[in-house]
CSV table of C-alpha atoms in Angstrom, one decimal:
chain,number,residue,atom,x,y,z
A,1,UNK,CA,0.0,0.0,0.0
A,2,UNK,CA,1.4,3.4,-1.0
A,3,UNK,CA,1.7,6.4,1.4
A,4,UNK,CA,-1.2,8.1,-0.4
A,5,UNK,CA,-3.4,5.0,0.0
A,6,UNK,CA,-2.4,4.6,3.7
A,7,UNK,CA,-3.3,8.3,4.3
A,8,UNK,CA,-6.6,7.9,2.5
A,9,UNK,CA,-7.4,4.8,4.5
A,10,UNK,CA,-6.6,6.6,7.7
A,11,UNK,CA,-9.1,9.3,6.9
A,12,UNK,CA,-11.7,6.7,6.0
A,13,UNK,CA,-11.1,5.0,9.4
A,14,UNK,CA,-11.3,8.4,11.1
A,15,UNK,CA,-14.6,9.0,9.5
A,16,UNK,CA,-16.0,5.6,10.7
A,17,UNK,CA,-14.6,6.3,14.2
A,18,UNK,CA,-16.3,9.7,14.3
A,19,UNK,CA,-19.6,8.2,13.0
A,20,UNK,CA,-19.6,5.3,15.5
A,21,UNK,CA,-18.3,7.0,18.6
A,22,UNK,CA,-19.1,10.7,18.1
A,23,UNK,CA,-22.4,11.0,16.3
A,24,UNK,CA,-24.1,7.8,17.5
A,25,UNK,CA,-22.3,7.9,20.9
A,26,UNK,CA,-21.2,11.2,22.4
A,27,UNK,CA,-23.7,13.1,20.2
A,28,UNK,CA,-26.5,11.8,22.5
A,29,UNK,CA,-25.0,14.1,25.3
A,30,UNK,CA,-27.0,16.8,23.4
A,31,UNK,CA,-30.1,15.4,25.1
A,32,UNK,CA,-29.0,16.3,28.6
A,33,UNK,CA,-27.4,19.6,27.5
A,34,UNK,CA,-30.7,20.7,26.2
A,35,UNK,CA,-33.2,19.7,28.9
A,36,UNK,CA,-31.6,18.2,32.0
A,37,UNK,CA,-31.3,21.4,34.0
A,38,UNK,CA,-34.9,22.3,33.2
A,39,UNK,CA,-36.2,18.8,34.3
A,40,UNK,CA,-34.2,19.0,37.5
A,41,UNK,CA,-35.5,22.4,38.4
A,42,UNK,CA,-39.1,21.5,37.5
A,43,UNK,CA,-39.1,18.7,40.1
A,44,UNK,CA,-38.0,21.1,42.8
A,45,UNK,CA,-34.4,20.3,43.3
A,46,UNK,CA,-32.0,23.0,44.8
A,47,UNK,CA,-29.1,24.5,43.0
A,48,UNK,CA,-26.7,22.3,45.0
A,49,UNK,CA,-28.7,19.2,44.1
A,50,UNK,CA,-28.7,20.2,40.4
A,51,UNK,CA,-25.0,20.8,40.6
A,52,UNK,CA,-24.4,17.4,42.2
A,53,UNK,CA,-26.5,15.6,39.6
A,54,UNK,CA,-24.9,17.5,36.7
A,55,UNK,CA,-21.5,16.9,38.2
A,56,UNK,CA,-22.1,13.2,38.7
A,57,UNK,CA,-21.2,12.6,35.1
A,58,UNK,CA,-17.7,13.5,36.4
A,59,UNK,CA,-17.5,9.8,37.2
A,60,UNK,CA,-16.2,9.8,33.7
A,61,UNK,CA,-12.9,10.8,35.2
A,62,UNK,CA,-12.7,7.6,37.2
A,63,UNK,CA,-13.4,5.6,34.0
A,64,UNK,CA,-10.7,7.4,32.0
A,65,UNK,CA,-7.6,5.5,33.3
A,66,UNK,CA,-9.2,2.0,33.0
A,67,UNK,CA,-10.4,3.0,29.5
A,68,UNK,CA,-6.9,4.0,28.6
A,69,UNK,CA,-5.4,0.7,30.0
A,70,UNK,CA,-8.1,-1.4,28.2
A,71,UNK,CA,-7.4,0.5,25.0
A,72,UNK,CA,-3.6,0.0,25.2
A,73,UNK,CA,-4.0,-3.7,26.0
A,74,UNK,CA,-7.1,-4.8,24.1
A,75,UNK,CA,-7.7,-2.0,21.5
A,76,UNK,CA,-9.8,1.1,21.1
A,77,UNK,CA,-12.8,-0.8,19.8
A,78,UNK,CA,-13.3,-2.7,23.1
A,79,UNK,CA,-13.4,0.5,25.0
A,80,UNK,CA,-16.0,1.9,22.6
A,81,UNK,CA,-18.3,-1.1,23.1
A,82,UNK,CA,-18.3,-0.8,26.9
A,83,UNK,CA,-19.1,2.9,26.7
A,84,UNK,CA,-21.9,2.6,24.1
A,85,UNK,CA,-24.0,0.1,26.1
A,86,UNK,CA,-23.5,2.1,29.4
A,87,UNK,CA,-24.8,5.2,27.6
A,88,UNK,CA,-28.0,3.4,26.6
A,89,UNK,CA,-28.7,2.2,30.1
A,90,UNK,CA,-28.1,5.7,31.5
A,91,UNK,CA,-30.4,7.4,29.0
A,92,UNK,CA,-33.3,5.2,29.9
A,93,UNK,CA,-32.7,5.6,33.6
A,94,UNK,CA,-32.8,9.4,33.3
A,95,UNK,CA,-35.9,9.2,31.2
A,96,UNK,CA,-37.6,7.3,34.1
A,97,UNK,CA,-36.0,9.2,37.0
A,98,UNK,CA,-38.0,11.3,39.4
A,99,UNK,CA,-35.8,11.8,42.5
A,100,UNK,CA,-32.3,13.1,43.3
A,101,UNK,CA,-30.8,9.6,43.7
A,102,UNK,CA,-32.3,8.2,40.5
A,103,UNK,CA,-30.8,11.0,38.5
A,104,UNK,CA,-27.5,10.9,40.4
A,105,UNK,CA,-27.0,7.2,39.8
A,106,UNK,CA,-28.0,7.6,36.1
A,107,UNK,CA,-25.6,10.4,35.6
A,108,UNK,CA,-22.8,8.4,37.2
A,109,UNK,CA,-23.4,5.6,34.7
A,110,UNK,CA,-23.7,8.2,32.0
A,111,UNK,CA,-20.2,9.5,32.9
A,112,UNK,CA,-18.7,6.0,32.9
A,113,UNK,CA,-20.2,5.3,29.5
A,114,UNK,CA,-19.0,8.6,28.1
A,115,UNK,CA,-15.5,7.9,29.5
A,116,UNK,CA,-15.0,4.6,27.7
A,117,UNK,CA,-16.7,5.8,24.5
A,118,UNK,CA,-14.9,9.2,24.3
A,119,UNK,CA,-11.6,7.5,25.3
A,120,UNK,CA,-11.8,5.2,22.3
A,121,UNK,CA,-12.5,8.2,20.0
A,122,UNK,CA,-9.7,10.3,21.5
A,123,UNK,CA,-7.0,7.6,21.5
A,124,UNK,CA,-8.0,6.4,18.0
A,125,UNK,CA,-7.8,9.9,16.5
A,126,UNK,CA,-4.3,10.3,18.1
A,127,UNK,CA,-3.3,7.0,16.5
A,128,UNK,CA,-4.6,7.8,13.0
A,129,UNK,CA,-3.3,11.4,12.7
A,130,UNK,CA,0.2,11.6,14.2
A,131,UNK,CA,1.5,14.7,12.4
A,132,UNK,CA,-1.7,16.7,12.8
A,133,UNK,CA,-2.9,15.7,16.3
A,134,UNK,CA,-4.3,19.2,17.0
A,135,UNK,CA,-6.4,19.1,13.8
A,136,UNK,CA,-7.4,15.5,14.6
A,137,UNK,CA,-8.5,16.4,18.1
A,138,UNK,CA,-10.3,19.5,16.8
A,139,UNK,CA,-12.1,17.4,14.1
A,140,UNK,CA,-13.1,15.0,16.8
A,141,UNK,CA,-14.6,17.7,19.0
A,142,UNK,CA,-16.3,19.3,16.0
A,143,UNK,CA,-17.9,15.9,15.4
A,144,UNK,CA,-18.8,15.5,19.0
A,145,UNK,CA,-20.3,19.0,19.5
A,146,UNK,CA,-21.8,19.1,16.0
A,147,UNK,CA,-23.6,15.9,17.0
A,148,UNK,CA,-24.6,17.5,20.4
A,149,UNK,CA,-26.2,20.3,18.4
A,150,UNK,CA,-28.1,18.0,16.1
A,151,UNK,CA,-29.3,15.9,19.1
A,152,UNK,CA,-30.2,19.1,21.0
A,153,UNK,CA,-32.4,20.2,18.0
A,154,UNK,CA,-34.0,16.8,17.8
A,155,UNK,CA,-34.6,16.9,21.5
A,156,UNK,CA,-36.4,20.2,21.2
A,157,UNK,CA,-38.6,18.8,18.4
A,158,UNK,CA,-39.4,15.7,20.5
A,159,UNK,CA,-40.2,17.8,23.5
A,160,UNK,CA,-42.8,19.7,21.6
A,161,UNK,CA,-44.5,16.6,20.2
A,162,UNK,CA,-44.1,13.9,22.9
A,163,UNK,CA,-43.0,15.6,26.2
A,164,UNK,CA,-39.8,16.5,27.9
A,165,UNK,CA,-38.9,12.9,28.8
A,166,UNK,CA,-39.3,11.4,25.4
A,167,UNK,CA,-35.8,12.2,24.0
A,168,UNK,CA,-34.2,10.0,26.6
A,169,UNK,CA,-36.1,6.9,25.4
A,170,UNK,CA,-36.2,7.6,21.6
A,171,UNK,CA,-32.8,9.2,21.0
A,172,UNK,CA,-31.1,7.3,23.9
A,173,UNK,CA,-30.8,4.1,22.0
A,174,UNK,CA,-28.6,5.6,19.3
A,175,UNK,CA,-25.3,4.3,20.7
A,176,UNK,CA,-26.5,0.8,19.7
A,177,UNK,CA,-26.1,1.9,16.1
A,178,UNK,CA,-22.7,3.3,16.9
A,179,UNK,CA,-21.7,-0.1,18.3
A,180,UNK,CA,-22.8,-1.8,15.0
A,181,UNK,CA,-20.7,0.6,12.9
A,182,UNK,CA,-17.6,0.2,15.1
A,183,UNK,CA,-18.0,-3.6,15.3
A,184,UNK,CA,-18.7,-4.3,11.6
A,185,UNK,CA,-17.0,-1.6,9.6
A,186,UNK,CA,-14.1,0.0,11.5
A,187,UNK,CA,-10.6,-1.4,11.7
A,188,UNK,CA,-8.7,-1.3,15.0
A,189,UNK,CA,-6.9,2.1,15.0
A,190,UNK,CA,-4.1,0.7,17.3
A,191,UNK,CA,-3.4,-2.0,14.7
A,192,UNK,CA,-3.2,0.6,11.9
A,193,UNK,CA,-0.8,2.7,14.0
A,194,UNK,CA,1.4,-0.4,14.8
A,195,UNK,CA,1.5,-1.4,11.2
A,196,UNK,CA,2.7,2.0,10.1
A,197,UNK,CA,5.4,1.9,12.7
A,198,UNK,CA,6.4,-1.7,11.7
A,199,UNK,CA,5.4,-3.0,15.1
A,200,UNK,CA,3.6,-6.3,15.7
A,201,UNK,CA,-0.2,-6.2,15.5
A,202,UNK,CA,-0.4,-7.1,19.2
A,203,UNK,CA,-1.1,-4.7,22.0
A,204,UNK,CA,1.2,-3.8,24.9
A,205,UNK,CA,1.4,-6.0,28.0
A,206,UNK,CA,1.5,-3.3,30.7
A,207,UNK,CA,2.7,-4.1,34.2
A,208,UNK,CA,0.9,-2.3,37.0
A,209,UNK,CA,4.2,-1.0,38.4
A,210,UNK,CA,5.2,0.5,35.0
A,211,UNK,CA,1.8,2.2,34.8
A,212,UNK,CA,2.0,3.5,38.3
A,213,UNK,CA,5.5,5.0,37.8
A,214,UNK,CA,4.4,6.6,34.5
A,215,UNK,CA,1.3,8.2,36.1
A,216,UNK,CA,3.3,9.6,39.0
A,217,UNK,CA,5.9,11.0,36.6
A,218,UNK,CA,3.1,12.9,34.8
A,219,UNK,CA,1.6,14.2,37.9
A,220,UNK,CA,5.0,15.5,39.2
A,221,UNK,CA,5.7,17.5,36.0
A,222,UNK,CA,4.7,21.2,36.3
A,223,UNK,CA,4.4,21.4,32.5
A,224,UNK,CA,2.0,18.4,32.4
A,225,UNK,CA,0.0,19.8,35.3
A,226,UNK,CA,-0.5,23.1,33.5
A,227,UNK,CA,-1.8,21.1,30.5
A,228,UNK,CA,-4.0,19.0,32.7
A,229,UNK,CA,-5.5,22.1,34.5
A,230,UNK,CA,-6.2,23.7,31.1
A,231,UNK,CA,-8.0,20.5,30.2
A,232,UNK,CA,-10.0,20.6,33.4
A,233,UNK,CA,-11.1,24.1,32.6
A,234,UNK,CA,-12.6,23.0,29.3
A,235,UNK,CA,-15.0,20.6,31.1
A,236,UNK,CA,-15.6,23.2,33.8
A,237,UNK,CA,-16.8,25.6,31.0
A,238,UNK,CA,-18.7,22.9,29.1
A,239,UNK,CA,-20.6,21.4,32.1
A,240,UNK,CA,-20.5,24.1,34.7
A,241,UNK,CA,-21.1,27.1,32.5
A,242,UNK,CA,-22.6,26.2,29.2
A,243,UNK,CA,-24.6,23.1,30.3
A,244,UNK,CA,-25.7,24.2,33.8
A,245,UNK,CA,-25.2,27.9,34.6
A,246,UNK,CA,-26.0,29.4,31.1
A,247,UNK,CA,-29.5,27.7,30.9
A,248,UNK,CA,-30.3,28.6,34.5
A,249,UNK,CA,-29.3,32.2,33.9
A,250,UNK,CA,-31.4,32.4,30.7
A,251,UNK,CA,-34.4,30.8,32.5
A,252,UNK,CA,-34.0,33.3,35.4
A,253,UNK,CA,-34.4,36.1,32.8
A,254,UNK,CA,-37.9,34.7,31.9
A,255,UNK,CA,-37.2,32.7,28.8
A,256,UNK,CA,-39.1,29.5,27.9
A,257,UNK,CA,-37.6,26.0,27.9
A,258,UNK,CA,-37.5,26.1,24.1
A,259,UNK,CA,-35.7,29.5,24.1
A,260,UNK,CA,-33.3,28.3,26.7
A,261,UNK,CA,-32.6,25.2,24.6
A,262,UNK,CA,-32.0,27.5,21.6
A,263,UNK,CA,-29.4,29.6,23.5
A,264,UNK,CA,-27.6,26.4,24.6
A,265,UNK,CA,-27.7,25.1,21.0
A,266,UNK,CA,-26.2,28.3,19.7
A,267,UNK,CA,-23.3,28.1,22.2
A,268,UNK,CA,-22.5,24.4,21.6
A,269,UNK,CA,-23.0,24.9,17.8
A,270,UNK,CA,-20.4,27.7,17.9
A,271,UNK,CA,-18.0,25.5,19.7
A,272,UNK,CA,-18.4,22.7,17.1
A,273,UNK,CA,-18.0,25.2,14.2
A,274,UNK,CA,-14.7,26.6,15.5
A,275,UNK,CA,-12.9,23.7,17.3
A,276,UNK,CA,-11.4,22.1,14.2
A,277,UNK,CA,-9.9,25.4,13.1
A,278,UNK,CA,-8.6,25.9,16.7
A,279,UNK,CA,-6.9,22.4,16.6
A,280,UNK,CA,-5.3,23.3,13.2
A,281,UNK,CA,-4.1,26.6,14.7
A,282,UNK,CA,-2.5,24.8,17.6
A,283,UNK,CA,-0.5,22.7,15.1
A,284,UNK,CA,0.6,25.8,13.3
A,285,UNK,CA,1.4,28.3,16.1
A,286,UNK,CA,1.8,26.0,19.1
A,287,UNK,CA,-0.2,24.6,21.9
A,288,UNK,CA,0.7,27.3,24.4
A,289,UNK,CA,-0.6,30.3,22.4
A,290,UNK,CA,-3.9,28.8,21.6
A,291,UNK,CA,-4.5,27.4,25.2
A,292,UNK,CA,-3.5,30.7,26.8
A,293,UNK,CA,-5.7,32.8,24.5
A,294,UNK,CA,-8.6,30.5,25.1
A,295,UNK,CA,-8.5,30.8,28.9
A,296,UNK,CA,-8.4,34.6,28.6
A,297,UNK,CA,-11.4,34.7,26.2
A,298,UNK,CA,-13.7,32.5,28.3
A,299,UNK,CA,-12.6,34.3,31.6
A,300,UNK,CA,-13.5,37.7,30.1
A,301,UNK,CA,-16.8,36.5,28.7
A,302,UNK,CA,-17.8,35.0,32.1
A,303,UNK,CA,-17.3,38.3,33.7
A,304,UNK,CA,-19.6,39.9,31.1
A,305,UNK,CA,-22.4,37.4,31.5
A,306,UNK,CA,-24.1,38.9,34.6
A,307,UNK,CA,-24.7,42.1,32.5
A,308,UNK,CA,-26.4,40.1,29.6
A,309,UNK,CA,-30.2,40.0,30.1
A,310,UNK,CA,-31.7,39.9,26.6
A,311,UNK,CA,-31.7,36.7,24.5
A,312,UNK,CA,-29.3,38.3,22.0
A,313,UNK,CA,-26.9,39.4,24.7
A,314,UNK,CA,-27.0,36.0,26.5
A,315,UNK,CA,-26.5,34.1,23.2
A,316,UNK,CA,-23.6,36.4,22.2
A,317,UNK,CA,-21.7,36.0,25.4
A,318,UNK,CA,-22.4,32.2,25.4
A,319,UNK,CA,-21.0,32.0,21.9
A,320,UNK,CA,-17.8,33.8,23.0
A,321,UNK,CA,-17.4,31.5,26.0
A,322,UNK,CA,-17.8,28.5,23.6
A,323,UNK,CA,-15.2,29.9,21.1
A,324,UNK,CA,-12.7,30.5,24.0
A,325,UNK,CA,-13.3,26.9,25.1
A,326,UNK,CA,-12.7,25.7,21.5
A,327,UNK,CA,-9.2,27.2,21.5
A,328,UNK,CA,-8.2,25.1,24.5
A,329,UNK,CA,-10.1,21.9,23.9
A,330,UNK,CA,-8.1,20.2,21.1
A,331,UNK,CA,-4.7,21.7,22.0
A,332,UNK,CA,-4.5,20.2,25.5
A,333,UNK,CA,-5.0,16.5,24.6
A,334,UNK,CA,-2.8,17.0,21.5
A,335,UNK,CA,0.0,18.4,23.7
A,336,UNK,CA,-0.4,15.3,26.0
A,337,UNK,CA,-0.2,13.0,23.0
A,338,UNK,CA,2.9,14.8,21.8
A,339,UNK,CA,4.8,14.1,25.0
A,340,UNK,CA,3.8,10.6,26.2
A,341,UNK,CA,5.5,7.5,24.7
A,342,UNK,CA,3.5,5.7,21.9
A,343,UNK,CA,3.1,2.4,23.8
A,344,UNK,CA,1.5,4.2,26.7
A,345,UNK,CA,-0.4,6.8,24.6
A,346,UNK,CA,-3.8,5.8,25.8
A,347,UNK,CA,-2.8,5.4,29.4
A,348,UNK,CA,-1.1,8.8,29.4
A,349,UNK,CA,-4.0,10.5,27.7
A,350,UNK,CA,-6.2,8.6,30.2
A,351,UNK,CA,-4.4,10.5,33.0
A,352,UNK,CA,-5.0,13.8,31.1
A,353,UNK,CA,-8.7,12.8,30.7
A,354,UNK,CA,-9.0,12.0,34.4
A,355,UNK,CA,-8.1,15.5,35.4
A,356,UNK,CA,-9.9,17.0,32.4
A,357,UNK,CA,-13.1,15.2,33.3
A,358,UNK,CA,-12.8,16.1,36.9
A,359,UNK,CA,-14.1,19.5,35.6
A,360,UNK,CA,-17.4,17.8,34.9
A,361,UNK,CA,-17.9,17.4,38.6
A,362,UNK,CA,-16.0,20.4,40.0
A,363,UNK,CA,-17.7,22.9,37.7
A,364,UNK,CA,-21.4,22.2,38.3
A,365,UNK,CA,-20.9,21.5,42.0
A,366,UNK,CA,-19.0,24.7,42.6
A,367,UNK,CA,-21.5,26.7,40.6
A,368,UNK,CA,-24.4,25.1,42.3
A,369,UNK,CA,-23.1,25.9,45.8
A,370,UNK,CA,-22.3,29.5,44.9
A,371,UNK,CA,-25.7,29.9,43.3
A,372,UNK,CA,-27.4,28.8,46.6
A,373,UNK,CA,-25.1,30.9,48.8
A,374,UNK,CA,-24.3,34.0,46.8
A,375,UNK,CA,-26.4,34.1,43.6
A,376,UNK,CA,-25.7,33.5,39.9
A,377,UNK,CA,-23.8,36.7,39.3
A,378,UNK,CA,-21.1,35.6,41.8
A,379,UNK,CA,-21.0,32.2,40.2
A,380,UNK,CA,-19.9,33.8,36.9
A,381,UNK,CA,-17.2,36.0,38.6
A,382,UNK,CA,-15.9,33.0,40.6
A,383,UNK,CA,-15.6,31.0,37.4
A,384,UNK,CA,-13.6,33.8,35.8
A,385,UNK,CA,-11.1,33.7,38.6
A,386,UNK,CA,-10.7,29.9,38.2
A,387,UNK,CA,-10.2,30.3,34.5
A,388,UNK,CA,-7.5,33.1,34.9
A,389,UNK,CA,-5.5,30.8,37.2
A,390,UNK,CA,-5.2,28.5,34.1
A,391,UNK,CA,-3.7,31.4,32.2
A,392,UNK,CA,-1.1,32.0,35.0
A,393,UNK,CA,-0.1,28.3,35.1
A,394,UNK,CA,0.3,28.0,31.3
A,395,UNK,CA,2.4,31.2,31.1
A,396,UNK,CA,4.5,30.1,34.1
A,397,UNK,CA,5.1,26.4,33.4
A,398,UNK,CA,4.3,25.4,29.8
A,399,UNK,CA,7.3,25.5,27.5
A,400,UNK,CA,7.5,25.1,23.8
A,401,UNK,CA,7.0,21.5,22.8
């Protein structure tokens, strides 16, 4: 097979990976992004309880390292299968839930499913696009968030015709079709990467001591910690601001559920429209510039949100926050993949994703507590301070790769 044919095949496999794990997998997260906060507030839960339920998907962080180890040892496809079936279970549980604990448990399973499914996509994209990892991660997130947007729109349509719970049951089974695509049509990305590097088509046997030493070395590196914190902020923004706080702020200004879903859709759609360009930019000008600029943008926009009270103003600030997030999102995992050794790529990226996904829990819980104690305006200003800390860490510790 010529280099051109190999490159063409890699793009084909990347497309199948995105279709199976992003559109028919992570895309279904658009259901919860559109209506979860509204459902939780409608059954009388407090801001702290809503934050805990929203943040429970942060269990994804606990799943990230096992997902990485399974991916390195058994292949990316096995990780995807686990995630896809956990997502289906979680969707149906949320559709039937009516109490704090029913939603909390469902969101925990949802997080684990997203961890395994997203891990397969992230590691597979890093395998298939070695010299353009920023672009690869950007295209992955464009596929993810573009799919979120599509599923959020479909959720709104189903809500109008069949009620607010219907999307969880109707759209929630879509990961099964993702499983069929990955199982039947997609080749194992790790095997493709090994073949290109003239390595045996067998996966690494990893000793727990080797893994432990490797993880500790990553967590002791100031450079890696700066990258990891930047990654944490992307989920803090995504779950704590765009998914939880932005809809609650819009609702507090008197907008309907459909209007709130529209605002959230615009923000997530803007992210998906800009994240691939941002990933390409990080390949061209460097990871540090794009990540630092992104933290400054979404910090500034968060400070502006308390002054936005019309639908146009709220949507505009939400879009700016989302674009700032898009600058950081693909650069951070690409920077990690640049540094870690190839035979431990998924494990190393799993450590990144653990810290990254901790933001799923930290963001909503912190925002929920501050809402209850100080109000929404202070939640936005506190978030801005957290984001600016990321700017400081990147400037101080991240050096040119």
